């Protein structure tokens, strides 16, 4: 048998690349989500945000729009929190300068606002809020909510038109009638192939960075996932927390009535060969995770009550037939041959460590991959013990 050169790819194991590419700095992501807490501190300064109204005029207000009944974060709120959510969302959508809220509890206001941000990834024209406390003597009698807009209504319309045009073009390859799995996979791949992680990207906290600049950070990815899946009729929410010690954002998505976690930021992976040449491929580990898989590297904060995700039917490896549960060398070899012919990377996930080691020994150490991949001279691979995976990286050889 022809002797093959095997090389473990050194620099960019699946986990390591995620660390280097996906950390959101505390300056951008954490500051964005904690906007309301910062505003509360400002609001405690009487010279800036507190005002005394000796006479509070009662007036009848129109009930806020209720357009979020099916949104995930909205459904997790209590009744009064839902009312405040509706009032805030209506103000933002209508781009009102300030609206009175039906609560004097700043914590309720903050929780409702974060739920709005979780449900609506497309609010690119607003960046947090400030609020005013109105008092009568020592008594707090009302709160006024003022969104912080980043553009005028006309500018918003122009940007929205640009986004609509890009999104329409991006979604030409998928239909509302396709399966939920196909929609999720399409969006995951779309963002991996068309967007680059850039730590200091402009407008990185909203979808402008994704659709108009194709450069963003985790918050932009999460907002874009929620926005795109919404166009395709898939319910999803933005989840905030930490990943590998850094502030991070990802998504909770609903496929065929079951919940999964998706982290599109970590979908774009890659490796360097021994000459230092870099090749990128899509890492599907983070496309449809269970709670247990998500918790390997992600820690959600306590702001949003999350479901226990145990479904696996829409897991990429199971769905694509790349989850190996028994030793069938001809079947595995056929998958490697197809990937070799197309010069594509392929990742196989195994049900247990012993099965993975058997495949590693047979195809890599003993070189039997040559029986299926005609003309192969070198095996570039990534072995991932955490996920029980072997990735075969069939990049073009010179």
PDB file of C-alpha atoms in Angstrom, residues 328-341 346 363 372-373:
ATOM      1  CA  UNK A 328     -18.958  -0.001   8.662  1.00  0.00           C
ATOM      2  CA  UNK A 329     -15.683   0.849   6.881  1.00  0.00           C
ATOM      3  CA  UNK A 330     -17.228   0.712   3.403  1.00  0.00           C
ATOM      4  CA  UNK A 331     -19.921   3.204   4.388  1.00  0.00           C
ATOM      5  CA  UNK A 332     -17.413   5.546   6.006  1.00  0.00           C
ATOM      6  CA  UNK A 333     -15.033   5.151   3.064  1.00  0.00           C
ATOM      7  CA  UNK A 334     -17.804   6.089   0.655  1.00  0.00           C
ATOM      8  CA  UNK A 335     -18.422   9.317   2.553  1.00  0.00           C
ATOM      9  CA  UNK A 336     -14.724  10.145   2.495  1.00  0.00           C
ATOM     10  CA  UNK A 337     -14.529   9.398  -1.222  1.00  0.00           C
ATOM     11  CA  UNK A 338     -17.401  11.767  -1.997  1.00  0.00           C
ATOM     12  CA  UNK A 339     -15.796  14.562   0.040  1.00  0.00           C
ATOM     13  CA  UNK A 340     -12.405  13.904  -1.592  1.00  0.00           C
ATOM     14  CA  UNK A 341     -13.855  14.134  -5.080  1.00  0.00           C
ATOM     15  CA  UNK A 346     -16.042  16.384   6.075  1.00  0.00           C
ATOM     16  CA  UNK A 363      -8.213   5.207   7.841  1.00  0.00           C
ATOM     17  CA  UNK A 372     -11.297   5.197  -1.232  1.00  0.00           C
ATOM     18  CA  UNK A 373      -9.607   8.487  -2.122  1.00  0.00           C
TER      19      UNK A 373
END
